[in-house]
C-alpha positions as semicolon CSV with decimal commas, in nm:
position;residue;x (nm);y (nm);z (nm)
1;L;0,558;-1,257;-4,219
2;P;0,833;-1,490;-4,372
3;S;0,720;-1,837;-4,400
4;R;0,887;-2,096;-4,167
5;R;0,998;-2,368;-4,427
6;M;1,069;-2,732;-4,317
7;N;1,400;-2,692;-4,460
8;L;1,727;-2,567;-4,327
9;D;2,084;-2,504;-4,410
10;I;2,358;-2,398;-4,176
11;G;2,721;-2,359;-4,289
12;Y;3,014;-2,287;-4,082
13;W;3,399;-2,355;-4,085
14;S;3,576;-2,594;-3,879
15;R;3,913;-2,782;-3,850
16;D;3,986;-3,132;-3,884
17;P;4,221;-3,326;-3,634
18;D;4,531;-3,234;-3,870
19;G;4,434;-2,867;-3,825
20;R;4,325;-2,811;-4,193
21;R;4,018;-2,583;-4,257
22;L;3,683;-2,760;-4,328
23;Q;3,372;-2,620;-4,453
24;V;3,077;-2,791;-4,291
25;N;2,707;-2,769;-4,376
26;F;2,397;-2,901;-4,178
27;A;2,100;-2,953;-4,354
28;I;1,722;-3,065;-4,238
29;F;1,492;-3,158;-4,552
30;G;1,188;-3,329;-4,469
31;G;1,270;-3,418;-4,109
32;R;1,614;-3,568;-4,218
33;I;1,940;-3,414;-4,101
34;T;2,239;-3,450;-4,304
35;W;2,613;-3,332;-4,226
36;T;2,838;-3,276;-4,530
37;C;3,183;-3,112;-4,558
38;K;3,443;-3,021;-4,811
39;R;3,808;-2,912;-4,790
40;G;3,849;-2,661;-5,047
41;H;3,653;-2,446;-5,296
42;H;3,671;-2,685;-5,605
43;Q;3,638;-3,002;-5,379
44;P;3,315;-3,204;-5,373
45;W;3,094;-3,219;-5,073
46;E;3,131;-3,556;-4,915
47;P;2,940;-3,694;-4,585
48;Y;3,082;-3,565;-4,261
49;G;3,043;-3,718;-3,911
50;P;2,968;-3,807;-3,659
51;P;2,907;-3,465;-3,539
52;T;3,101;-3,355;-3,226
53;D;2,952;-3,180;-2,917
54;E;3,127;-2,857;-3,066
55;D;2,947;-2,912;-3,396
56;W;2,605;-2,936;-3,238
57;E;2,670;-2,651;-3,015
58;V;2,757;-2,424;-3,316
59;V;2,442;-2,549;-3,507
60;T;2,236;-2,486;-3,201
61;R;2,352;-2,135;-3,157
62;E;2,312;-2,041;-3,541
63;A;1,962;-2,196;-3,534
64;E;1,892;-1,999;-3,222
65;K;1,947;-1,660;-3,380
66;R;1,694;-1,738;-3,639
67;V;1,416;-1,811;-3,383
68;P;1,344;-1,449;-3,331
69;R;1,328;-1,378;-3,683
70;R;1,076;-1,669;-3,719
71;T;1,293;-1,821;-3,997
72;I;1,308;-2,175;-3,843
73;H;1,016;-2,394;-3,764
74;P;0,965;-2,479;-3,397
75;K;0,983;-2,857;-3,480
76;M;1,305;-2,796;-3,649
77;M;1,452;-2,636;-3,349
78;E;1,336;-2,918;-3,118
79;L;1,501;-3,168;-3,351
80;I;1,822;-2,976;-3,320
81;R;1,804;-2,947;-2,947
82;R;1,753;-3,328;-2,957
83;R;2,047;-3,376;-3,148
84;G;1,863;-3,539;-3,412
85;F;1,681;-3,792;-3,184
86;K;1,305;-3,814;-3,248
87;G;1,065;-3,864;-2,975
């Protein structure tokens, strides 16, 4: 069985309001969520946000694909479903 680590990375492509491509990265490490993005291959990662409903839907969909393979911890899935709100 693969171990269900308490860290997670999900990356996907999106578009900014001007229509330019944007690489977005969602990460959970130690129970903390971070969103970062970059606009090109040689550009630095920078903070991203606030995430839109569409961003949360993409992350939720990608995380749900990992549940059957047991590569995501149930606590992390709950954190994503609550959109980062604890409790």
